[in-house]
Coordinates of C-alpha atoms in Angstrom, one line a residue:
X1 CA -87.8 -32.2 -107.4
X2 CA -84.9 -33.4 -109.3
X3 CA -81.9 -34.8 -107.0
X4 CA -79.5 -31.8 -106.3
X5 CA -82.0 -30.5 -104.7
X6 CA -83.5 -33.9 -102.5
X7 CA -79.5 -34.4 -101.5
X8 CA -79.3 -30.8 -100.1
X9 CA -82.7 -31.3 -98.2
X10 CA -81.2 -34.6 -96.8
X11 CA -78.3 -32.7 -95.9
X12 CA -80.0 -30.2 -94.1
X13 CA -82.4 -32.6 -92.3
X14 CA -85.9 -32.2 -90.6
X15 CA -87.2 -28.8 -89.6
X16 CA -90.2 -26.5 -90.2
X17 CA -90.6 -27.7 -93.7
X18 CA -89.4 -31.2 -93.7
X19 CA -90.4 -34.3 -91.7
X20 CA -88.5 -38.1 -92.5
X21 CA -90.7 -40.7 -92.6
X22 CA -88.7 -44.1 -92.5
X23 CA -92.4 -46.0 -93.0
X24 CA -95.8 -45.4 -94.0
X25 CA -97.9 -44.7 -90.4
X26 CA -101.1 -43.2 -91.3
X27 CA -102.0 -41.8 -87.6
X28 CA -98.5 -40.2 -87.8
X29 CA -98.8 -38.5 -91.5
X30 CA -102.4 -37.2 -91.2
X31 CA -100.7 -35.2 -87.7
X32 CA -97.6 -34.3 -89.8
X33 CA -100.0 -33.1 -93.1
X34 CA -102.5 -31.3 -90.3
X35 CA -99.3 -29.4 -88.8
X36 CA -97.8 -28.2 -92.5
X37 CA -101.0 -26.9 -93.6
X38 CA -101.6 -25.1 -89.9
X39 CA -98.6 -23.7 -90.4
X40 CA -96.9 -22.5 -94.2
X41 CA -97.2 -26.1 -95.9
X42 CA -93.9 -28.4 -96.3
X43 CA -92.9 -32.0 -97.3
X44 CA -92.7 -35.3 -96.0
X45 CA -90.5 -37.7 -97.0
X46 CA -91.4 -41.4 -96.5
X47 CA -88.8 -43.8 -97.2
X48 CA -86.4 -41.9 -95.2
X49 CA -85.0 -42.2 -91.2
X50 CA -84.6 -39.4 -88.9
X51 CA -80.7 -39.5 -89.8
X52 CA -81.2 -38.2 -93.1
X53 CA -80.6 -42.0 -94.4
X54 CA -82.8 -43.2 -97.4
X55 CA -84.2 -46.5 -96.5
X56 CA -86.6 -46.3 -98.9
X57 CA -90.4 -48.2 -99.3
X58 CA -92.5 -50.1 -101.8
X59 CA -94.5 -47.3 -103.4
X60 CA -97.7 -48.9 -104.8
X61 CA -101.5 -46.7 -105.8
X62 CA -102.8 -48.3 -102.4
X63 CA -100.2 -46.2 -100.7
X64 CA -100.7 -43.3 -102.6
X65 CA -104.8 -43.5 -102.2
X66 CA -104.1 -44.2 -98.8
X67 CA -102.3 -40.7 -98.2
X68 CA -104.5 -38.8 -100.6
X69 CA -107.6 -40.3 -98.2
X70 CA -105.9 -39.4 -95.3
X71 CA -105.8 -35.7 -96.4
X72 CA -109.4 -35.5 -97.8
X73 CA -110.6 -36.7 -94.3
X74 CA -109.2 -34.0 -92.7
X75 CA -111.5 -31.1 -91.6
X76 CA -111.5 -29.3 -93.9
X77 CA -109.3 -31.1 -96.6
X78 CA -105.8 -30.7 -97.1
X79 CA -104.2 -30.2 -100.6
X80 CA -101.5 -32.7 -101.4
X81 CA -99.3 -33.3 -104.0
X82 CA -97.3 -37.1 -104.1
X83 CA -93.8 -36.9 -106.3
X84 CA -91.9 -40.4 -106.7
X85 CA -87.6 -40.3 -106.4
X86 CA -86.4 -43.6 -107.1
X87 CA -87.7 -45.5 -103.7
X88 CA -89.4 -42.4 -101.6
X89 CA -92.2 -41.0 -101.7
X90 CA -92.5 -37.2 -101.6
X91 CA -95.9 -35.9 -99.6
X92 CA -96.1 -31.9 -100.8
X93 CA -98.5 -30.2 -98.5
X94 CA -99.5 -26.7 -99.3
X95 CA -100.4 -24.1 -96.5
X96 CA -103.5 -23.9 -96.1
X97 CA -105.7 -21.1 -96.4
X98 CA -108.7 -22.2 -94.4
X99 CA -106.1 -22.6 -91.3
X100 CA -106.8 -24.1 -88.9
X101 CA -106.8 -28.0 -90.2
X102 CA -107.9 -31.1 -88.1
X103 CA -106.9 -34.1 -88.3
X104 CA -108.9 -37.7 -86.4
X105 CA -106.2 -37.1 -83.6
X106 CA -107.0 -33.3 -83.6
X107 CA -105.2 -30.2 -84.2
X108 CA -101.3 -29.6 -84.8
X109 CA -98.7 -27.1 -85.4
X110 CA -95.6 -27.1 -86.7
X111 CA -92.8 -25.7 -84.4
X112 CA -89.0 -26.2 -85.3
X113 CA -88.5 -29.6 -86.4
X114 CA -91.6 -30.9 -84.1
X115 CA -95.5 -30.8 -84.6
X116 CA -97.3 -29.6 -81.1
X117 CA -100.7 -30.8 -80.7
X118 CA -102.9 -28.3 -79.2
X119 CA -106.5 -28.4 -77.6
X120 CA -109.2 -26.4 -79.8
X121 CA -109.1 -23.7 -77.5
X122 CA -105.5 -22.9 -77.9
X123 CA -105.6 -23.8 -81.7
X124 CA -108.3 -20.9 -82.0
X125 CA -106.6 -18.4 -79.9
X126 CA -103.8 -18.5 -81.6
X127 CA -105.0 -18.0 -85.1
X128 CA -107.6 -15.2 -83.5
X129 CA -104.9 -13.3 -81.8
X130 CA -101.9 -14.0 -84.1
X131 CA -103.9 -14.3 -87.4
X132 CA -104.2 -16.6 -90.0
X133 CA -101.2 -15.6 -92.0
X134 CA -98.3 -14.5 -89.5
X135 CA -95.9 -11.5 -89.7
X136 CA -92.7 -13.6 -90.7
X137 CA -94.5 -15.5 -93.5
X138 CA -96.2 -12.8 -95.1
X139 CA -95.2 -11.7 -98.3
X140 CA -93.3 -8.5 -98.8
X141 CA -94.0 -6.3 -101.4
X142 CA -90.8 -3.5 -101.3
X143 CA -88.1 -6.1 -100.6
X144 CA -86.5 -7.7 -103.4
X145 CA -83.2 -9.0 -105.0
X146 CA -82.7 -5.3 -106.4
X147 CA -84.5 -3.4 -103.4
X148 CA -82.8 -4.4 -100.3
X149 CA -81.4 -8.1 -100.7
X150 CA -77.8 -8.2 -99.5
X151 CA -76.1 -11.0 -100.8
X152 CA -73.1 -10.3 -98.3
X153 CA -75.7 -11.2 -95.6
X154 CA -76.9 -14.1 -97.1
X155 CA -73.5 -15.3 -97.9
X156 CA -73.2 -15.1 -94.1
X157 CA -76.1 -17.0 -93.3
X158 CA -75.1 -20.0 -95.4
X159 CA -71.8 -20.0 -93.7
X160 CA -73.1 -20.5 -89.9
X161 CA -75.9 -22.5 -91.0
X162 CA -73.2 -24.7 -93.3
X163 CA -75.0 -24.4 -96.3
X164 CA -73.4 -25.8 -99.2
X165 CA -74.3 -23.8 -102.7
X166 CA -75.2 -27.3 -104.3
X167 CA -78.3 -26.1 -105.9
X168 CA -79.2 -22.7 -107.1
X169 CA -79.4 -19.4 -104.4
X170 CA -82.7 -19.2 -105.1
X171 CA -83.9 -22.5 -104.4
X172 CA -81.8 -22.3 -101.3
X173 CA -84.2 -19.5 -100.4
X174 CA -87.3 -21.4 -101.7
X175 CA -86.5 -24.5 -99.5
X176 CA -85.8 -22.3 -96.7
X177 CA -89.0 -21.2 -97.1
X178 CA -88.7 -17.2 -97.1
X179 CA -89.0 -17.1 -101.2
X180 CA -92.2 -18.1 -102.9
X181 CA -92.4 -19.5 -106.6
X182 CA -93.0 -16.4 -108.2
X183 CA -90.0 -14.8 -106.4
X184 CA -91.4 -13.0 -104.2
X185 CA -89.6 -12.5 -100.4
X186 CA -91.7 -13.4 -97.2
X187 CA -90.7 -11.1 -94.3
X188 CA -88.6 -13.4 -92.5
X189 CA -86.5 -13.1 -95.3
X190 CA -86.3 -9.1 -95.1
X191 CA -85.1 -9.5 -91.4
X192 CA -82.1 -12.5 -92.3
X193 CA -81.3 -10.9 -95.7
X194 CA -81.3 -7.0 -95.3
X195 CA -78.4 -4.5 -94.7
X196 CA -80.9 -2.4 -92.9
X197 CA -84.1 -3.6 -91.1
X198 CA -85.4 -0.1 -90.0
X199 CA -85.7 0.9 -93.7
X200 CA -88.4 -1.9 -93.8
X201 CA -89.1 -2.8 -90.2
X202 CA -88.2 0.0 -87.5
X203 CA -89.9 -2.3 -85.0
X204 CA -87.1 -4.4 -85.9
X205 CA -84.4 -2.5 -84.4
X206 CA -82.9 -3.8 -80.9
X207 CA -81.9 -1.0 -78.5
X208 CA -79.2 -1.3 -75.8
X209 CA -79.3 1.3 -73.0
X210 CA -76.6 1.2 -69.9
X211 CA -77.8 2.9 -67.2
X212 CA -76.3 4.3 -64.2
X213 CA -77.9 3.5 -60.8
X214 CA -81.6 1.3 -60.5
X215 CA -83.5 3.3 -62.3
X216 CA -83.6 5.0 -66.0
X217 CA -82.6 8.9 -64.7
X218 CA -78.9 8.1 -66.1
X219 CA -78.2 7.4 -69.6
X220 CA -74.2 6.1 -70.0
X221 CA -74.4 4.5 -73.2
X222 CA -77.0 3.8 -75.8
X223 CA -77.1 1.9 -79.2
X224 CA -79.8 1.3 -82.0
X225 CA -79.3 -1.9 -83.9
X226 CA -80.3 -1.7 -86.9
X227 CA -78.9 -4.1 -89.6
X228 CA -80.3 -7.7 -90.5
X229 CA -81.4 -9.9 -87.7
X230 CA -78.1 -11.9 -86.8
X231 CA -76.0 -9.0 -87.0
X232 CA -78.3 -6.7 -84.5
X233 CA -78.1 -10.4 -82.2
X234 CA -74.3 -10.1 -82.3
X235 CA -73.8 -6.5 -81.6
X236 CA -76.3 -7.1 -79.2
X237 CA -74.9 -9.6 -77.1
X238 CA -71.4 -7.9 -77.7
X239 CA -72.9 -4.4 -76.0
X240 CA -74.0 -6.8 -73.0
X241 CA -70.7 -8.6 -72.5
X242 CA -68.8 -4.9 -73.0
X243 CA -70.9 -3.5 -70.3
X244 CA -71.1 -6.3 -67.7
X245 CA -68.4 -7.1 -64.5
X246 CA -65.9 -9.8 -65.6
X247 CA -64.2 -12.4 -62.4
X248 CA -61.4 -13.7 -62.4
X249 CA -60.8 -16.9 -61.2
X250 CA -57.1 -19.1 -60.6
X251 CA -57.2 -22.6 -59.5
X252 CA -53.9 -23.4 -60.8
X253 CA -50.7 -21.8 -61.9
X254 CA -52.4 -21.8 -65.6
X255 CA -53.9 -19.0 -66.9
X256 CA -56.6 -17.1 -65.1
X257 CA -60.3 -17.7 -66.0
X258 CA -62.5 -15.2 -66.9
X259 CA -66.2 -15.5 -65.9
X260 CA -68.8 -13.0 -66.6
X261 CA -71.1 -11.8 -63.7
X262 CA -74.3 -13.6 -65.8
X263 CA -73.6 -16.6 -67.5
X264 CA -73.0 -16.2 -71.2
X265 CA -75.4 -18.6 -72.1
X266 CA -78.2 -17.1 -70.6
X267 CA -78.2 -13.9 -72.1
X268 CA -77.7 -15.2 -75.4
X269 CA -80.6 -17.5 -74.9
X270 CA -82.7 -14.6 -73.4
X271 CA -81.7 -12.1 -76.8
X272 CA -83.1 -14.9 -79.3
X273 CA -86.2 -16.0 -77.1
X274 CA -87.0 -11.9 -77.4
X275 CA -86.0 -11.8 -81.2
X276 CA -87.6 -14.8 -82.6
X277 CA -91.1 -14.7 -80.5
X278 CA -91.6 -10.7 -80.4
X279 CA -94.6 -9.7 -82.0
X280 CA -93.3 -7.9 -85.1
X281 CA -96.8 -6.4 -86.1
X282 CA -96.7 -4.1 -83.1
X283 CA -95.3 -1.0 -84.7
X284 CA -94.8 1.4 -81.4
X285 CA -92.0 -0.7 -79.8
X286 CA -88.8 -2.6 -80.0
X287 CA -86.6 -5.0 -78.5
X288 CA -85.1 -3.2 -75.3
X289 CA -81.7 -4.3 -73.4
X290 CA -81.9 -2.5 -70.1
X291 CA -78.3 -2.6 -68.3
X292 CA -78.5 -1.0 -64.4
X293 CA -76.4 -1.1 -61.8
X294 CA -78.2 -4.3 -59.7
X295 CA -80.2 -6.0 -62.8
X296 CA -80.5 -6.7 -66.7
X297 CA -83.9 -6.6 -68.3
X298 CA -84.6 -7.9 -71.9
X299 CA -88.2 -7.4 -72.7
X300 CA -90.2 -7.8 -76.0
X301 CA -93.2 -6.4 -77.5
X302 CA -96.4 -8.9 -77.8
X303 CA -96.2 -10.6 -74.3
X304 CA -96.7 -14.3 -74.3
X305 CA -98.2 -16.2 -77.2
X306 CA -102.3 -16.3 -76.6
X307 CA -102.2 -20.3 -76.7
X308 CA -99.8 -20.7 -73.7
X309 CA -101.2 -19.9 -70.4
X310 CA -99.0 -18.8 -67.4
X311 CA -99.2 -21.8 -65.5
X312 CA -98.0 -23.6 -68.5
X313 CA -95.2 -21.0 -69.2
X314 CA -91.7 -23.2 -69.3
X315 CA -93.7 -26.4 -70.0
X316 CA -95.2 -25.5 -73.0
X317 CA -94.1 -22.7 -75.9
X318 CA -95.2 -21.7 -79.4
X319 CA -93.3 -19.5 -81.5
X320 CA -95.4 -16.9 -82.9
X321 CA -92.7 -16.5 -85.9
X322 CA -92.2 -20.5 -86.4
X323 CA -90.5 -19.4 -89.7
X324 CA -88.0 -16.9 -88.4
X325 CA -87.6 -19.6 -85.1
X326 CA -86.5 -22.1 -88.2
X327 CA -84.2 -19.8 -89.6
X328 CA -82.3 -18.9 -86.1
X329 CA -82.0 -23.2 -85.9
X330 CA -80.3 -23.5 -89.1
X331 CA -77.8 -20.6 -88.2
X332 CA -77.3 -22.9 -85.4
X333 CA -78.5 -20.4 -82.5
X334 CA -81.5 -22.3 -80.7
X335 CA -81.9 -25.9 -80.3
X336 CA -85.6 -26.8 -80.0
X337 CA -89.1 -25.1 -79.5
X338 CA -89.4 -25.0 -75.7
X339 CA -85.7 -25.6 -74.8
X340 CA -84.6 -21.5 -74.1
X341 CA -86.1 -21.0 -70.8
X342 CA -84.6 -23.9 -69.4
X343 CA -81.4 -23.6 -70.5
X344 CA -81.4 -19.7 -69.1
X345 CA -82.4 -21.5 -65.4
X346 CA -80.1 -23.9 -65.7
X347 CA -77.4 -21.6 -66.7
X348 CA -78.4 -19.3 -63.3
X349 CA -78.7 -22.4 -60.9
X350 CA -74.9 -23.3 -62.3
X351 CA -73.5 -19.8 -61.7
X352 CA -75.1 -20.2 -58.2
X353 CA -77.6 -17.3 -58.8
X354 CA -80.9 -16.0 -58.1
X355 CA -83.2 -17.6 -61.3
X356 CA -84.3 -15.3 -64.0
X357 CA -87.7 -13.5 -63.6
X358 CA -90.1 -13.4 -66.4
X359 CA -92.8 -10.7 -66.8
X360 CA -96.0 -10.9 -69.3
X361 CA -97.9 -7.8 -69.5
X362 CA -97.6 -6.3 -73.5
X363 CA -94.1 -7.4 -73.2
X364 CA -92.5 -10.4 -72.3
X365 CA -89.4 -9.5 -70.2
X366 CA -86.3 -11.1 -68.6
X367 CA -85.0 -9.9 -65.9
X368 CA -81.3 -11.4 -64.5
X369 CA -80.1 -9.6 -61.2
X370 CA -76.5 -8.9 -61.1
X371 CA -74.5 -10.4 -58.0
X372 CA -73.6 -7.8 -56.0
X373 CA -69.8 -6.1 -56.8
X374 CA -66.2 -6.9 -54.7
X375 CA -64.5 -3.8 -53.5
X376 CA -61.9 -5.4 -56.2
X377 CA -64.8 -5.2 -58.8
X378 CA -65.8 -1.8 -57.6
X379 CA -62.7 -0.5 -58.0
X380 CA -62.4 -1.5 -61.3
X381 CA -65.8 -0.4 -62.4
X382 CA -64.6 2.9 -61.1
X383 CA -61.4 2.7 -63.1
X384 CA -63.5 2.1 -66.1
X385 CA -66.0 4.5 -65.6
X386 CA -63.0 7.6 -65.3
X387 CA -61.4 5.9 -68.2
X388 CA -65.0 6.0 -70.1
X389 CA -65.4 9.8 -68.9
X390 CA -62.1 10.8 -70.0
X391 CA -62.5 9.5 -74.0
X392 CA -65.8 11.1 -73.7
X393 CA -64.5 14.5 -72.5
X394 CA -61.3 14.0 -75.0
X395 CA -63.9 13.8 -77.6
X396 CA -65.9 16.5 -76.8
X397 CA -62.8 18.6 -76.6
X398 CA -62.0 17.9 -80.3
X399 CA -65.5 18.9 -81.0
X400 CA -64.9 22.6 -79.4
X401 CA -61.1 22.6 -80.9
X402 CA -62.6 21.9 -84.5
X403 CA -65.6 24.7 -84.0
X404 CA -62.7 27.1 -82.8
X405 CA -60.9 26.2 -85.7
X406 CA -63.9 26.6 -88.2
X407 CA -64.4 30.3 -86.4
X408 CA -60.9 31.2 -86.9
X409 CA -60.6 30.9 -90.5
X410 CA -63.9 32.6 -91.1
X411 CA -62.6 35.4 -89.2
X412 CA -59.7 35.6 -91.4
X413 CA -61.6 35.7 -94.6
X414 CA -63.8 38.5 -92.9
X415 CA -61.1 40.8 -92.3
X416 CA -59.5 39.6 -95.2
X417 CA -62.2 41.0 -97.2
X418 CA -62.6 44.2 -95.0
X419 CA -59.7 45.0 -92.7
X420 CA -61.7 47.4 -91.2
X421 CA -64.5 45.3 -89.4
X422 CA -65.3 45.8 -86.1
X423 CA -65.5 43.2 -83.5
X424 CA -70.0 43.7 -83.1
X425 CA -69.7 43.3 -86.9
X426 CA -67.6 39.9 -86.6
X427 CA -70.1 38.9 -83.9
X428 CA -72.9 38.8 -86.2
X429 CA -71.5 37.8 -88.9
X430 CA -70.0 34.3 -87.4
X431 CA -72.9 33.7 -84.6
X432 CA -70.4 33.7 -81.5
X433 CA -70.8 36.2 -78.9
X434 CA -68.7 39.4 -78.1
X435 CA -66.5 37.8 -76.0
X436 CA -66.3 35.1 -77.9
X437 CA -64.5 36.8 -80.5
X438 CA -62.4 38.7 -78.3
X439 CA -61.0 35.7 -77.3
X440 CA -60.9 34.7 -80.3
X441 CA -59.0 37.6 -81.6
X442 CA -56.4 37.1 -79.0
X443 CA -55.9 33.9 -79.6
X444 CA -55.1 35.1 -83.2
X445 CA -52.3 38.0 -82.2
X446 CA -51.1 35.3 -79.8
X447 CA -50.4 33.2 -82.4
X448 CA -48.9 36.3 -84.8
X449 CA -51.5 35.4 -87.2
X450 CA -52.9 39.0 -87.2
X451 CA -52.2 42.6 -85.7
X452 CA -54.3 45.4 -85.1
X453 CA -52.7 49.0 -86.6
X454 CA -53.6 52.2 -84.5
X455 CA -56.1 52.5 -82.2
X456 CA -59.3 50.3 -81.8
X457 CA -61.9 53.2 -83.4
X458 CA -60.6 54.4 -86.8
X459 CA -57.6 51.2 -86.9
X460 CA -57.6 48.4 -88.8
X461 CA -56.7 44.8 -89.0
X462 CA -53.8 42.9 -90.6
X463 CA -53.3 39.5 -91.5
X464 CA -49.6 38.4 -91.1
X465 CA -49.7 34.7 -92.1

């Protein structure tokens, strides 16, 4: 590691592949060394607070025995490699493949910035049910920096998670962890760094539906995401704030405040619990916003993860895409493993509403109930509604006025090639009915675009303009 690239780590600070180490604790690294190799390996950095500050330590061959013990004791042994910058001491932990590792204190996974210790039941469950090697950190074979990579996106992704390009793009993505050393891209980089998931991933799409009434009979609106991750969250959460009833509220003789029916901050935690913790292996189903008249539902395929019981659901969470989960905390848009369904109560009980409802069946759903509607708000949801139906209608006018046109001018070029053609014979020719094109003839002599000359049998047609 030369020191570019240690300054940009320190700069980005602890997550899924980084832990700071301000002294040598050997209970504290063998849990750290179990929780990399349970999960896709990472480094360690002793000599170095939690604030990204080197403090630095006396690196002596007892220390580095000590750590390379400390890994060969674990069951079964880790693989380790130590690298040396100036006064820290670099601990390189591959992931393993003989998953899951044990430590003396017992078994560990890395989630977000944190290692969760789990009991042996809920350490094999999860790598039973969810498999060794998980969807976001397998590697991709089709995707690629000339098959699908769109820099534009990833350009995009540096900006909200304030990147700077101090070392190379493709040791950004290596210490990201979604590029491998042999440049090959692991699938949560296909869903950040795509311009279009469903060429790769159509499980990946989200799909927004706003119905009309309490049930799914009436279809208003409806939109499949389909770009990268981020962008499908964004549109997403932009189709939920178009769709839902805005207050308005005037304490003072300021400006009005504008307050959405559901708290902002719920939805947008309840869109990236669904996207970062779906399970992406199940092929037959997507992310679903459901919009009716008394309720929002956000479900996901894959239900909750197999090591989390219900009873512990809201105490206790593991992401089944940890790597993806890492990438949605360095664009900045969840704070902590655990953190979301709190913060979607929380943001409820402040609004003074009913708390969310959570489902687990295949799916893991949301459900937020919409307060019921003012005779104001009604009013205006009408007004909206009219105004919605009249763009529609306006548009499917200028659908009908463009076919009309279309069928015009090929009726032109018909009798302009046989001035004699009957009406049946212009029928057939064009598709539209009889009466169709008597209408359609009128329309033309209206418009002193043609005349007929003597009589309808043995006449014929003439084009004026």
């Amino acid at each position: 590691m030369n020191k570019n690239e240690f300054e940009f780590l320190l700069k980005q600070g602890e997550g899924l592949k980084l832990e700071f180490k301000e002294n040598f604790d050997s209970k504290n690294l063998s849990k750290e060394m179990t929780a990399f190799a349970n999960t896709e390996g990472g480094r360690i950095f002793i000599g170095v607070n939690d604030k990204g500050e080197v403090k630095g330590v006396e690196i002596t061959n007892k220390l580095k025995s000590e750590i390379q013990d400390l890994a060969r004791n674990c069951d079964p042994p880790i693989h380790i490699g130590l690298e040396i910058l100036d006064t820290v001491l670099i601990v390189n932990v591959d992931g393993g493949i003989n998953k899951p590792y044990r430590c003396s204190a017992g078994f560990f996974l890395r989630q977000g910035s944190n290692s969760q210790k789990l009991s042996t039941d809920e350490i094999r469950d999860f790598f039973n049910k969810e498999g060794k090697i998980l969807f976001d950190e397998t590697i991709n074979k089709e995707f690629g920096f000339k098959n699908g990579f769109d820099k534009p996106k990833f350009d995009i992704f540096l900006q909200r998670a304030k990147i700077s390009r101090v070392i190379s793009d493709e040791d950004i993505l290596r210490n990201l962890g979604v590029l491998t050393e042999t440049k090959k891209f692991k699938n949560a980089g296909v869903l950040f760094f795509c311009g279009n998931v469903e060429k790769f991933f159509r499980q990946a799409i989200i799909t927004c539906v706003l119905y009309k009434g309490i049930d799914k009979y009436k279809i208003i609106d409806k939109k499949d995401f389909t770009e990268d991750v981020l962008s499908n969250y964004d549109n997403a959460i932009a189709f939920l704030l178009r769709n839902l009833r805005l207050e308005y509220k005037i304490e003072t003789a300021g400006p009005r405040e504008e307050i959405l029916e559901i708290p902002e901050d719920a939805l947008r935690e309840a869109v990236i619990n669904a996207m970062a913790h779906r399970d992406y292996n199940e092929k037959g189903a997507n992310i679903q916003i459901d919009i009716f008249d008394d309720r929002v539902e956000i479900s996901n395929p894959g239900g909750l993860v197999s090591a989390i019981k219900k009873e512990e659901f809201g105490k206790k969470s593991i992401s089944r895409n940890p790597l993806l989960f890492s990438l949605f905390k360095s664009a900045d848009l969840v704070e902590k493993v655990g953190s979301g369904i709190g913060r979607m109560r929380e943001a409820m009980r402040n609004a003074k509403l009913p708390a969310p409802e959570f489902l687990f069946t295949n799916f893991f759903t949301v459900i937020f109930k919409r307060p019921l509607a003012s005779t104001e708000q009604k009013t205006r949801e009408k007004t909206r509604e009219k105004t919605r139906e009249k763009t529609r209608e306006k548009t499917r006018e200028k659908t009908r006025e463009k076919t009309r046109e279309k069928t015009r001018e090929k009726i032109l070029l018909l009798i302009r090639d046989n001035s004699k053609i009957t009406s049946e014979e212009l029928a057939e020719k064009t598709g539209v009915s009889i009466k169709g094109i008597e209408w359609q003839l009128k329309k033309l002599k209206d418009e002193n675009l043609i005349e007929r000359v003597g009589p309808d049998k043995g006449g014929h047609w003439k084009i004026l303009r």
